[in-house]
XYZ file of C-alpha atoms in Angstrom:
90
model
C -11.276 -9.974 1.211
C -12.555 -8.356 4.243
C -9.864 -7.677 6.874
C -11.417 -6.974 10.291
C -8.323 -7.099 12.412
C -4.524 -7.420 12.622
C -4.636 -11.182 12.558
C -6.561 -11.160 9.176
C -4.051 -8.589 7.749
C -1.098 -10.729 8.880
C -2.556 -13.863 7.227
C -3.132 -12.027 3.943
C 0.426 -10.762 3.879
C 1.955 -14.175 4.725
C -0.239 -15.940 2.140
C 0.663 -13.442 -0.544
C 4.391 -13.799 0.265
C 4.184 -17.521 0.133
C 2.263 -17.537 -3.016
C 5.226 -15.514 -4.578
C 7.705 -18.065 -3.099
C 9.375 -15.419 -1.113
C 10.985 -15.699 2.274
C 10.204 -13.233 4.961
C 13.841 -12.104 4.762
C 13.589 -11.334 1.048
C 10.260 -9.449 1.366
C 11.704 -7.388 4.280
C 14.540 -6.103 2.231
C 12.386 -5.423 -0.813
C 9.818 -3.644 1.287
C 12.440 -1.716 3.444
C 11.166 -3.140 6.740
C 13.015 -5.202 9.296
C 12.567 -8.983 9.398
C 11.363 -8.693 13.108
C 8.644 -6.125 11.996
C 7.443 -8.283 9.127
C 7.313 -11.346 11.356
C 5.210 -9.408 13.945
C 2.893 -8.266 11.056
C 2.339 -11.777 9.758
C 1.806 -12.966 13.385
C -1.067 -10.346 13.674
C 0.495 -8.019 16.177
C -1.846 -5.091 16.403
C 0.739 -2.290 16.664
C 2.109 -2.427 13.130
C 2.893 1.098 11.698
C 0.401 1.892 8.818
C 3.059 3.399 6.536
C 5.096 0.229 6.707
C 1.988 -1.752 6.214
C 1.179 0.265 3.120
C 4.750 -0.235 1.736
C 4.597 -4.050 2.417
C 1.290 -4.417 0.684
C 2.575 -2.411 -2.311
C 5.708 -4.681 -2.547
C 3.312 -7.541 -2.676
C 1.260 -6.003 -5.391
C -1.714 -5.570 -2.946
C -3.908 -2.562 -2.522
C -6.023 -1.321 0.381
C -9.664 -0.216 -0.114
C -11.755 1.499 2.540
C -15.420 1.247 2.453
C -18.396 1.556 4.715
C -19.250 -1.734 6.456
C -22.886 -2.568 6.601
C -24.286 -5.367 8.841
C -24.581 -8.710 6.911
C -27.973 -10.095 6.411
C -29.446 -11.311 9.553
C -27.227 -9.003 11.769
C -28.774 -6.118 13.757
C -27.210 -2.861 14.103
C -28.635 -1.741 17.428
C -27.347 1.878 16.939
C -29.531 1.981 13.848
C -32.405 0.177 15.295
C -32.781 2.419 18.407
C -31.270 5.683 16.759
C -28.366 5.692 19.015
C -25.957 8.693 18.006
C -22.926 6.776 19.080
C -22.992 7.821 22.665
C -23.194 11.515 22.011
C -25.777 13.028 24.224
C -26.649 16.642 24.170
């Protein structure tokens, strides 16, 4: 599954927790995070600390892969099309 933003991540965490039949309180204790923090993560709050996110994913048996994102078929990447260097002018 591709996670493009904090909301997507929150939905994945919530679904994995619910699939396990686990409450937010139980997951928070198991992952060593506060209930409020976990609630914010599941709600898609964008300021979640990465270390805590990784601990929570690990507790759910989930991993995180990082890979280059290519435009989907039919999408144009204007930087590639016009040879833009990301705004670096020299």
